[in-house]
């Protein structure tokens, strides 16, 4: 069976520190840490704001949820598509680069030949692209020509401006009644930087470099933490000060990533006709539909929980955040699988694509089992860190088995996403999840009405099982880009 041959291929090597293992861990670990850095910084923000008052922290919580949801819908398709396309183009440089060079004027060609000769005579063989000379000319020569990078930056900037306009115009009806509309307005000014940063993170993942985004994110979050008390309490800007500090940190992160990216890649293409705009928009729109479908399932679940009462809603939100936060670690494996598989497919190296898919799926299952054990044991005592309300704690205890037992399923579902994105199977990823969402929404409504709080968690478990099965089916039946598994 194709599924078994892929899943158990090289199973004894799951923890082997061979070239593939080091490549996967070198991408996955920094990628997961970068994802975790921003939520931790948001917790620090919340702690500072909590000193001002309960109304402000409630309003800021709504603002952050609104901002994050809009950002996710806007940028997730762009980041996913960018990672795959950059990995493909980096693995197989197009002949168009040669055409671009031959189309330059004779003076530039002569200069380039002279530089190449000088480089061959004096540079050390195998020098890293990060080890740049002080000469700007040599740096220019080492830059890669990857058209998808230009498209990612363009779309990230445009989407950021659109998000800013959207949130500024909608801030009044959303938060005006809470008296802290200014927080969302100010925070939205950082949207261009946020979306550009995320787009560049997609580029770096495609280049198999997740350390640079990690360092940039940690540096930016550190600045945010330092500036928070200064703007909020020293300058007495209150909640608005927290927003200003966050915006500054986001532009700082974007600046670091842009400067670093400029050392490796040509940011502006010499010829616009080579930009794959149509391919980006086609596949990005498919993933947009996928994100909306997934968001509908989670949002509907929260809405059904809210109808049950404040106690059930509080317990549901605590468990849901833990349930979703644990996926960040699995996303690191998904990034690694996506980038490596995209490069392998571009080079038609099917053996490496199969080996990578097997390895990240095996690691994803092991990670899910460990997370399930950790949450199953730890949440019984750790839940008191979130609340002392006995009613809320009771409902948390009811949800713990679902949160813990679905961890292996969740991890495999997210890793399967990365594997299929790496194969550029975006159409299947979109259509399959839309179908999963339709079925899951029916289960959520039905089970919530008949079984209440437990019914919602049963429905969410069904939703994640269907997501995992959708990813498994494509590879297990050797269809689409995985047809080579039949041979």
Short mmCIF file of C-alpha atoms in Angstrom, two decimals:
data_model
loop_
_atom_site.label_atom_id
_atom_site.label_comp_id
_atom_site.label_asym_id
_atom_site.label_seq_id
_atom_site.Cartn_x
_atom_site.Cartn_y
_atom_site.Cartn_z
CA UNK A 1 0.00 0.00 0.00
CA UNK A 2 1.44 3.41 -0.98
CA UNK A 3 0.47 5.01 2.32
CA UNK A 4 2.33 2.45 4.37
CA UNK A 5 5.36 2.59 2.09
CA UNK A 6 5.58 6.36 2.55
CA UNK A 7 4.78 6.53 6.24
CA UNK A 8 7.09 3.73 7.34
CA UNK A 9 9.82 4.40 4.80
CA UNK A 10 13.06 4.67 6.79
CA UNK A 11 11.14 4.61 10.09
CA UNK A 12 14.23 3.46 11.98
CA UNK A 13 15.96 6.66 10.86
CA UNK A 14 13.39 9.04 12.36
CA UNK A 15 15.92 10.43 14.86
CA UNK A 16 18.98 9.82 12.72
CA UNK A 17 21.25 12.86 12.50
CA UNK A 18 22.04 12.30 8.85
CA UNK A 19 22.05 15.05 6.20
CA UNK A 20 18.26 14.96 5.82
CA UNK A 21 17.67 14.93 9.57
CA UNK A 22 19.96 17.91 10.12
CA UNK A 23 18.33 19.77 7.23
CA UNK A 24 14.84 19.21 8.65
CA UNK A 25 15.79 20.19 12.20
CA UNK A 26 17.77 23.19 10.96
CA UNK A 27 14.56 24.55 9.42
CA UNK A 28 11.94 23.24 11.84
CA UNK A 29 13.37 24.25 15.22
CA UNK A 30 14.13 27.95 14.46
CA UNK A 31 10.85 28.17 12.52
CA UNK A 32 8.81 26.93 15.48
CA UNK A 33 10.65 29.20 17.92
CA UNK A 34 9.99 32.22 15.67
CA UNK A 35 6.27 31.40 15.68
CA UNK A 36 6.24 31.17 19.48
CA UNK A 37 8.11 34.45 20.04
CA UNK A 38 5.28 36.77 18.99
CA UNK A 39 2.54 35.21 21.19
CA UNK A 40 4.91 35.47 24.16
CA UNK A 41 5.47 39.16 23.41
CA UNK A 42 1.70 39.63 23.22
CA UNK A 43 1.40 38.10 26.69
CA UNK A 44 3.86 40.68 28.01
CA UNK A 45 1.79 43.42 26.33
CA UNK A 46 -1.30 42.06 28.03
CA UNK A 47 0.44 42.01 31.41
CA UNK A 48 1.39 45.70 31.12
CA UNK A 49 -2.08 46.70 29.90
CA UNK A 50 -3.65 44.73 32.75
CA UNK A 51 -2.21 47.27 35.18
CA UNK A 52 -4.38 49.99 33.64
CA UNK A 53 -7.80 48.40 34.05
CA UNK A 54 -10.14 45.52 33.14
CA UNK A 55 -12.07 47.46 30.47
CA UNK A 56 -8.88 48.34 28.62
CA UNK A 57 -7.53 44.81 28.68
CA UNK A 58 -10.85 43.45 27.40
CA UNK A 59 -10.93 45.96 24.54
CA UNK A 60 -7.29 45.35 23.67
CA UNK A 61 -7.99 41.61 23.64
CA UNK A 62 -10.74 42.15 21.07
CA UNK A 63 -8.42 44.42 19.04
CA UNK A 64 -5.66 41.81 18.97
CA UNK A 65 -8.07 39.07 17.90
CA UNK A 66 -9.48 41.25 15.11
CA UNK A 67 -6.01 42.30 13.93
CA UNK A 68 -4.62 38.75 13.99
CA UNK A 69 -7.60 37.23 12.18
CA UNK A 70 -7.53 39.82 9.40
CA UNK A 71 -3.76 39.43 9.08
CA UNK A 72 -4.00 35.63 8.94
CA UNK A 73 -6.63 35.68 6.21
CA UNK A 74 -4.66 38.25 4.22
CA UNK A 75 -1.17 36.82 4.48
CA UNK A 76 -1.36 33.05 5.07
CA UNK A 77 -2.01 32.21 1.40
CA UNK A 78 0.83 34.54 0.35
CA UNK A 79 3.33 33.04 2.80
CA UNK A 80 2.49 29.45 1.86
CA UNK A 81 2.70 30.07 -1.87
CA UNK A 82 5.89 32.11 -1.50
CA UNK A 83 7.71 29.38 0.42
CA UNK A 84 7.04 26.78 -2.28
CA UNK A 85 7.76 29.03 -5.26
CA UNK A 86 10.98 30.46 -3.81
CA UNK A 87 12.22 26.96 -2.93
CA UNK A 88 11.49 25.80 -6.49
CA UNK A 89 13.20 28.77 -8.15
CA UNK A 90 16.17 28.61 -5.81
CA UNK A 91 16.63 24.90 -6.57
CA UNK A 92 16.45 25.31 -10.35
CA UNK A 93 17.67 28.74 -11.47
CA UNK A 94 15.85 29.60 -14.67
CA UNK A 95 17.58 30.21 -17.96
CA UNK A 96 15.96 33.61 -17.94
CA UNK A 97 18.75 34.77 -15.65
CA UNK A 98 21.17 34.15 -18.47
CA UNK A 99 18.90 36.06 -20.83
CA UNK A 100 18.77 38.99 -18.42
CA UNK A 101 22.56 39.09 -18.17
CA UNK A 102 23.02 38.87 -21.95
CA UNK A 103 20.53 41.69 -22.38
CA UNK A 104 22.58 44.15 -20.35
CA UNK A 105 24.76 46.73 -22.05
CA UNK A 106 28.32 45.85 -23.01
CA UNK A 107 29.84 48.01 -20.30
CA UNK A 108 28.06 46.09 -17.54
CA UNK A 109 28.95 42.74 -19.14
CA UNK A 110 32.59 43.73 -19.30
CA UNK A 111 32.52 44.80 -15.66
CA UNK A 112 30.87 41.53 -14.68
CA UNK A 113 33.42 39.40 -16.54
CA UNK A 114 36.21 41.28 -14.82
CA UNK A 115 34.59 40.76 -11.44
CA UNK A 116 34.05 37.05 -12.08
CA UNK A 117 37.71 36.62 -13.04
CA UNK A 118 38.76 38.50 -9.91
CA UNK A 119 36.41 36.39 -7.81
CA UNK A 120 37.79 33.12 -9.21
CA UNK A 121 41.39 34.18 -8.62
CA UNK A 122 41.04 35.56 -5.11
CA UNK A 123 37.89 34.26 -3.37
CA UNK A 124 37.89 31.13 -1.26
CA UNK A 125 35.98 28.21 -2.80
CA UNK A 126 32.71 27.37 -1.10
CA UNK A 127 32.30 30.73 0.63
CA UNK A 128 28.85 31.20 2.15
CA UNK A 129 26.43 33.70 0.67
CA UNK A 130 26.28 35.30 4.11
CA UNK A 131 30.04 36.01 4.11
CA UNK A 132 29.93 39.12 2.00
CA UNK A 133 32.91 41.29 1.16
CA UNK A 134 32.97 44.93 2.11
CA UNK A 135 32.70 45.74 -1.58
CA UNK A 136 29.14 46.47 -2.66
CA UNK A 137 29.97 45.23 -6.17
CA UNK A 138 30.87 41.76 -4.92
CA UNK A 139 27.68 41.67 -2.86
CA UNK A 140 25.66 42.57 -5.93
CA UNK A 141 27.29 39.76 -7.89
CA UNK A 142 26.31 37.16 -5.30
CA UNK A 143 22.63 38.04 -5.22
CA UNK A 144 20.22 35.45 -6.57
CA UNK A 145 17.56 36.28 -9.12
CA UNK A 146 14.30 34.83 -7.78
CA UNK A 147 11.24 36.53 -9.34
CA UNK A 148 8.86 35.18 -6.66
CA UNK A 149 10.65 37.31 -4.06
CA UNK A 150 9.67 40.51 -5.87
CA UNK A 151 6.05 39.38 -6.14
CA UNK A 152 5.93 38.44 -2.44
CA UNK A 153 7.23 41.85 -1.36
CA UNK A 154 4.86 43.68 -3.71
CA UNK A 155 1.78 41.75 -2.59
CA UNK A 156 2.81 41.93 1.07
CA UNK A 157 3.10 45.71 0.90
CA UNK A 158 -0.18 46.16 -0.97
CA UNK A 159 -2.09 43.82 1.36
CA UNK A 160 -0.61 45.65 4.35
CA UNK A 161 -1.88 49.00 3.10
CA UNK A 162 -5.31 47.52 2.38
CA UNK A 163 -5.46 46.02 5.87
CA UNK A 164 -4.52 49.37 7.41
CA UNK A 165 -7.31 51.16 5.56
CA UNK A 166 -9.79 48.42 6.42
CA UNK A 167 -9.02 48.35 10.14
CA UNK A 168 -8.88 52.13 10.50
CA UNK A 169 -12.29 52.49 8.86
CA UNK A 170 -13.79 49.65 10.94
CA UNK A 171 -12.22 50.55 14.29
CA UNK A 172 -15.06 52.87 15.33
CA UNK A 173 -17.97 50.37 15.06
CA UNK A 174 -15.83 47.61 16.61
CA UNK A 175 -14.31 49.35 19.62
CA UNK A 176 -15.65 52.87 19.99
CA UNK A 177 -18.07 51.79 22.70
CA UNK A 178 -15.13 50.55 24.79
CA UNK A 179 -13.33 53.87 24.63
CA UNK A 180 -10.00 52.53 23.31
CA UNK A 181 -10.58 52.74 19.58
CA UNK A 182 -7.16 54.40 19.31
CA UNK A 183 -5.38 51.10 20.07
CA UNK A 184 -6.71 49.32 16.99
CA UNK A 185 -6.18 52.42 14.83
CA UNK A 186 -2.56 52.78 15.92
CA UNK A 187 -1.88 49.06 15.73
CA UNK A 188 -3.26 48.93 12.20
CA UNK A 189 -0.57 51.42 11.13
CA UNK A 190 1.89 48.58 11.58
CA UNK A 191 0.00 46.28 9.20
CA UNK A 192 2.27 47.02 6.19
CA UNK A 193 5.31 46.08 8.27
CA UNK A 194 3.62 42.96 9.66
CA UNK A 195 2.54 41.65 6.26
CA UNK A 196 5.89 42.51 4.66
CA UNK A 197 7.68 40.71 7.48
CA UNK A 198 5.51 37.63 7.12
CA UNK A 199 5.97 37.64 3.34
CA UNK A 200 9.74 37.82 3.83
CA UNK A 201 9.55 34.99 6.34
CA UNK A 202 7.95 32.94 3.57
CA UNK A 203 10.89 33.87 1.34
CA UNK A 204 13.45 32.85 3.96
CA UNK A 205 11.65 29.56 4.54
CA UNK A 206 11.85 28.91 0.80
CA UNK A 207 15.58 29.59 1.04
CA UNK A 208 15.65 27.08 3.96
CA UNK A 209 16.74 29.81 6.36
CA UNK A 210 14.51 30.10 9.43
CA UNK A 211 17.25 31.42 11.71
CA UNK A 212 17.20 34.92 10.25
CA UNK A 213 13.43 35.38 10.90
CA UNK A 214 13.94 33.99 14.42
CA UNK A 215 16.71 36.48 15.25
CA UNK A 216 14.76 39.38 13.74
CA UNK A 217 11.57 38.44 15.60
CA UNK A 218 13.34 38.05 18.94
CA UNK A 219 15.12 41.41 18.47
CA UNK A 220 11.87 43.16 17.55
CA UNK A 221 9.94 41.61 20.43
CA UNK A 222 12.70 42.63 22.86
CA UNK A 223 12.35 46.23 21.66
CA UNK A 224 8.59 45.97 22.11
CA UNK A 225 8.99 44.76 25.70
CA UNK A 226 11.44 47.57 26.51
CA UNK A 227 9.32 50.31 24.91
CA UNK A 228 6.01 49.19 26.46
CA UNK A 229 6.53 50.63 29.96
CA UNK A 230 8.31 53.70 28.57
CA UNK A 231 5.44 54.76 26.31
CA UNK A 232 2.67 53.55 28.63
CA UNK A 233 3.87 54.84 32.01
CA UNK A 234 6.81 57.21 31.53
CA UNK A 235 5.21 59.16 28.66
CA UNK A 236 1.74 58.31 30.08
CA UNK A 237 0.23 57.29 26.73
CA UNK A 238 -1.60 54.37 28.35
CA UNK A 239 -3.04 51.77 25.98
CA UNK A 240 -2.02 53.88 22.99
CA UNK A 241 1.59 53.62 24.16
CA UNK A 242 1.41 49.83 23.93
CA UNK A 243 0.21 50.13 20.34
CA UNK A 244 3.00 52.59 19.44
CA UNK A 245 5.63 50.27 20.95
CA UNK A 246 4.26 47.32 18.97
CA UNK A 247 4.24 49.25 15.69
CA UNK A 248 7.84 50.40 16.17
CA UNK A 249 8.94 46.83 16.87
CA UNK A 250 7.20 45.54 13.73
CA UNK A 251 8.89 48.08 11.47
CA UNK A 252 12.20 47.20 13.13
CA UNK A 253 11.65 43.50 12.31
CA UNK A 254 10.73 44.35 8.72
CA UNK A 255 13.86 46.51 8.35
CA UNK A 256 16.13 43.71 9.61
CA UNK A 257 14.59 41.13 7.29
CA UNK A 258 14.69 43.48 4.30
CA UNK A 259 18.37 44.34 4.84
CA UNK A 260 19.28 40.69 5.25
CA UNK A 261 17.24 39.62 2.23
CA UNK A 262 18.85 42.32 0.10
CA UNK A 263 22.23 40.67 0.65
CA UNK A 264 21.01 37.41 -0.86
CA UNK A 265 18.38 38.20 -3.49
CA UNK A 266 17.69 40.82 -6.15
CA UNK A 267 14.62 42.58 -4.74
CA UNK A 268 13.69 44.38 -7.96
CA UNK A 269 13.60 42.25 -11.12
CA UNK A 270 15.19 43.72 -14.29
CA UNK A 271 12.22 42.56 -16.37
CA UNK A 272 8.61 42.62 -15.17
CA UNK A 273 7.48 40.04 -17.72
CA UNK A 274 9.27 37.31 -15.74
CA UNK A 275 7.22 37.92 -12.59
CA UNK A 276 4.83 34.98 -11.95
CA UNK A 277 1.93 37.22 -10.93
CA UNK A 278 -0.75 34.99 -12.43
CA UNK A 279 0.59 31.88 -10.70
CA UNK A 280 0.69 33.69 -7.35
CA UNK A 281 -2.86 35.01 -7.65
CA UNK A 282 -4.31 31.69 -8.84
CA UNK A 283 -2.81 29.56 -6.09
CA UNK A 284 -3.11 32.30 -3.47
CA UNK A 285 -6.85 32.64 -4.11
CA UNK A 286 -7.24 28.88 -3.62
CA UNK A 287 -5.48 29.00 -0.27
CA UNK A 288 -7.52 32.07 0.69
CA UNK A 289 -10.67 29.99 0.28
CA UNK A 290 -9.03 27.30 2.40
CA UNK A 291 -8.17 29.74 5.22
CA UNK A 292 -11.69 31.16 5.22
CA UNK A 293 -13.15 27.63 5.42
CA UNK A 294 -10.90 26.72 8.37
CA UNK A 295 -11.65 30.03 10.12
CA UNK A 296 -15.39 29.43 9.76
CA UNK A 297 -15.13 26.09 11.60
CA UNK A 298 -13.22 27.51 14.57
CA UNK A 299 -15.31 30.70 14.74
CA UNK A 300 -18.56 28.73 14.61
CA UNK A 301 -17.33 26.50 17.43
CA UNK A 302 -16.58 29.57 19.57
CA UNK A 303 -19.98 31.02 18.73
CA UNK A 304 -21.77 27.83 19.78
CA UNK A 305 -19.78 27.76 23.02
CA UNK A 306 -20.74 31.38 23.75
CA UNK A 307 -24.41 30.42 23.51
CA UNK A 308 -23.95 27.95 26.35
CA UNK A 309 -22.97 30.68 28.81
CA UNK A 310 -19.97 32.59 30.09
CA UNK A 311 -18.59 29.65 32.10
CA UNK A 312 -18.54 27.29 29.14
CA UNK A 313 -17.20 30.02 26.88
CA UNK A 314 -14.31 30.79 29.23
CA UNK A 315 -13.37 27.11 29.48
CA UNK A 316 -13.66 26.70 25.72
CA UNK A 317 -11.41 29.67 24.99
CA UNK A 318 -8.71 28.49 27.39
CA UNK A 319 -8.72 24.99 25.92
CA UNK A 320 -8.92 26.26 22.34
CA UNK A 321 -5.90 28.53 22.77
CA UNK A 322 -3.86 25.67 24.23
CA UNK A 323 -5.15 23.35 21.49
CA UNK A 324 -4.08 25.80 18.76
CA UNK A 325 -0.81 26.92 20.40
CA UNK A 326 0.50 23.36 20.46
CA UNK A 327 0.23 23.33 16.66
CA UNK A 328 3.05 25.87 16.41
CA UNK A 329 5.62 23.13 16.99
CA UNK A 330 4.08 20.97 14.26
CA UNK A 331 4.12 23.97 11.94
CA UNK A 332 7.91 24.01 12.23
CA UNK A 333 8.03 20.50 10.75
CA UNK A 334 5.51 21.56 8.11
CA UNK A 335 7.77 24.46 7.03
CA UNK A 336 10.75 22.14 6.78
CA UNK A 337 8.86 19.55 4.77
CA UNK A 338 7.41 22.16 2.44
CA UNK A 339 10.73 23.82 1.59
CA UNK A 340 12.72 20.59 1.13
CA UNK A 341 9.99 18.83 -0.86
CA UNK A 342 9.47 21.86 -3.12
CA UNK A 343 13.20 21.89 -3.90
CA UNK A 344 13.18 18.12 -4.52
CA UNK A 345 10.21 18.32 -6.88
CA UNK A 346 11.83 21.19 -8.78
CA UNK A 347 14.92 19.02 -9.33
CA UNK A 348 12.70 15.95 -10.03
CA UNK A 349 14.39 14.22 -7.11
CA UNK A 350 11.45 12.00 -6.18
CA UNK A 351 13.48 9.83 -3.84
CA UNK A 352 14.30 12.81 -1.62
CA UNK A 353 10.70 14.04 -1.78
CA UNK A 354 9.48 10.64 -0.55
CA UNK A 355 12.18 10.39 2.12
CA UNK A 356 11.41 13.90 3.39
CA UNK A 357 7.65 13.30 3.49
CA UNK A 358 8.23 10.09 5.45
CA UNK A 359 10.62 11.69 7.92
CA UNK A 360 8.52 14.77 8.75
CA UNK A 361 5.35 12.66 9.10
CA UNK A 362 7.10 10.26 11.47
CA UNK A 363 8.49 13.16 13.51
CA UNK A 364 5.05 14.80 13.47
CA UNK A 365 3.42 11.67 14.91
CA UNK A 366 6.07 11.37 17.63
CA UNK A 367 5.70 15.10 18.45
CA UNK A 368 1.92 14.73 18.65
CA UNK A 369 2.17 11.77 21.03
CA UNK A 370 4.55 13.69 23.30
CA UNK A 371 2.32 16.78 23.28
CA UNK A 372 -0.72 14.63 24.03
CA UNK A 373 1.01 13.06 27.03
CA UNK A 374 2.26 16.43 28.27
CA UNK A 375 -1.13 18.15 27.99
CA UNK A 376 -3.04 15.17 29.35
CA UNK A 377 -0.99 15.22 32.54
CA UNK A 378 -0.10 18.90 32.81
CA UNK A 379 -3.49 20.50 32.17
CA UNK A 380 -5.05 18.95 35.27
CA UNK A 381 -2.80 21.07 37.47
CA UNK A 382 -1.80 23.77 34.98
CA UNK A 383 -5.38 24.87 34.31
CA UNK A 384 -5.38 26.69 37.66
CA UNK A 385 -2.89 29.14 36.19
CA UNK A 386 -5.73 30.43 34.01
CA UNK A 387 -8.64 30.47 36.45
CA UNK A 388 -9.76 29.58 39.98
CA UNK A 389 -13.44 29.45 39.04
CA UNK A 390 -14.68 25.94 39.84
CA UNK A 391 -17.28 25.94 37.08
CA UNK A 392 -14.70 26.88 34.46
CA UNK A 393 -12.24 24.33 35.84
CA UNK A 394 -14.89 21.61 35.65
CA UNK A 395 -15.47 22.26 31.96
CA UNK A 396 -11.72 22.42 31.30
CA UNK A 397 -11.37 18.96 32.88
CA UNK A 398 -14.15 17.72 30.59
CA UNK A 399 -12.28 19.03 27.53
CA UNK A 400 -8.79 17.77 28.50
CA UNK A 401 -9.23 14.29 26.95
CA UNK A 402 -10.17 15.88 23.61
CA UNK A 403 -7.32 18.41 23.75
CA UNK A 404 -4.75 15.73 24.61
CA UNK A 405 -5.91 12.80 22.49
CA UNK A 406 -6.21 14.86 19.30
CA UNK A 407 -2.60 16.11 19.46
CA UNK A 408 -1.19 13.33 17.22
CA UNK A 409 -4.04 13.90 14.77
CA UNK A 410 -3.48 17.67 14.77
CA UNK A 411 0.27 17.33 14.29
CA UNK A 412 -0.16 14.95 11.34
CA UNK A 413 -2.81 17.21 9.79
CA UNK A 414 -0.52 20.27 9.89
CA UNK A 415 2.50 18.33 8.62
CA UNK A 416 0.41 16.87 5.78
CA UNK A 417 -0.46 20.47 4.83
CA UNK A 418 3.23 21.33 4.55
CA UNK A 419 3.95 18.19 2.54
CA UNK A 420 1.20 18.91 0.03
CA UNK A 421 2.15 22.58 -0.22
CA UNK A 422 5.69 21.47 -0.98
CA UNK A 423 4.32 19.50 -3.92
CA UNK A 424 2.47 22.69 -5.02
CA UNK A 425 -0.79 20.77 -4.68
CA UNK A 426 -2.67 23.92 -3.73
CA UNK A 427 -5.87 23.12 -5.62
CA UNK A 428 -6.37 19.83 -3.78
CA UNK A 429 -5.49 21.48 -0.44
CA UNK A 430 -8.18 24.12 -1.02
CA UNK A 431 -10.98 21.94 -2.37
CA UNK A 432 -10.46 19.17 0.17
CA UNK A 433 -10.62 21.53 3.15
CA UNK A 434 -13.70 23.30 1.81
CA UNK A 435 -15.41 19.89 1.67
CA UNK A 436 -14.11 19.06 5.15
CA UNK A 437 -15.43 22.40 6.45
CA UNK A 438 -18.91 21.80 5.02
CA UNK A 439 -19.15 18.40 6.70
CA UNK A 440 -17.61 19.70 9.94
CA UNK A 441 -19.96 22.69 10.18
CA UNK A 442 -22.92 20.31 10.02
CA UNK A 443 -21.40 18.24 12.84
CA UNK A 444 -20.62 21.33 14.95
CA UNK A 445 -24.17 22.66 14.74
CA UNK A 446 -25.78 19.26 15.34
CA UNK A 447 -23.60 18.08 18.20
CA UNK A 448 -23.54 21.48 19.93
CA UNK A 449 -27.34 21.55 19.98
CA UNK A 450 -27.69 17.97 21.23
CA UNK A 451 -24.63 17.47 23.44
CA UNK A 452 -23.60 21.00 24.41
CA UNK A 453 -19.99 21.57 25.48
CA UNK A 454 -18.88 17.98 24.93
CA UNK A 455 -20.58 17.98 21.52
CA UNK A 456 -18.52 20.95 20.38
CA UNK A 457 -15.26 19.17 21.24
CA UNK A 458 -16.41 15.96 19.58
CA UNK A 459 -17.19 17.99 16.45
CA UNK A 460 -13.78 19.71 16.52
CA UNK A 461 -12.13 16.30 16.88
CA UNK A 462 -14.05 15.09 13.83
CA UNK A 463 -12.95 18.22 11.96
CA UNK A 464 -9.26 17.56 12.65
CA UNK A 465 -9.62 13.86 11.80
CA UNK A 466 -11.13 14.80 8.45
CA UNK A 467 -8.31 17.31 7.83
CA UNK A 468 -5.72 14.66 8.53
CA UNK A 469 -7.51 12.12 6.34
CA UNK A 470 -7.68 14.61 3.45
CA UNK A 471 -3.90 15.04 3.54
CA UNK A 472 -3.32 11.33 3.98
CA UNK A 473 -5.63 10.39 1.09
CA UNK A 474 -3.69 12.33 -1.53
CA UNK A 475 -0.37 10.64 -0.75
CA UNK A 476 -1.84 7.29 0.26
CA UNK A 477 -3.60 6.88 -3.09
CA UNK A 478 -0.57 8.20 -5.03
CA UNK A 479 -2.55 10.81 -6.92
CA UNK A 480 -1.69 14.23 -8.33
CA UNK A 481 1.99 15.12 -7.85
CA UNK A 482 2.47 11.92 -5.83
CA UNK A 483 1.65 9.64 -8.76
CA UNK A 484 5.34 8.67 -8.96
CA UNK A 485 4.81 6.54 -5.84
CA UNK A 486 3.01 3.94 -7.97
CA UNK A 487 6.23 3.04 -9.76
#
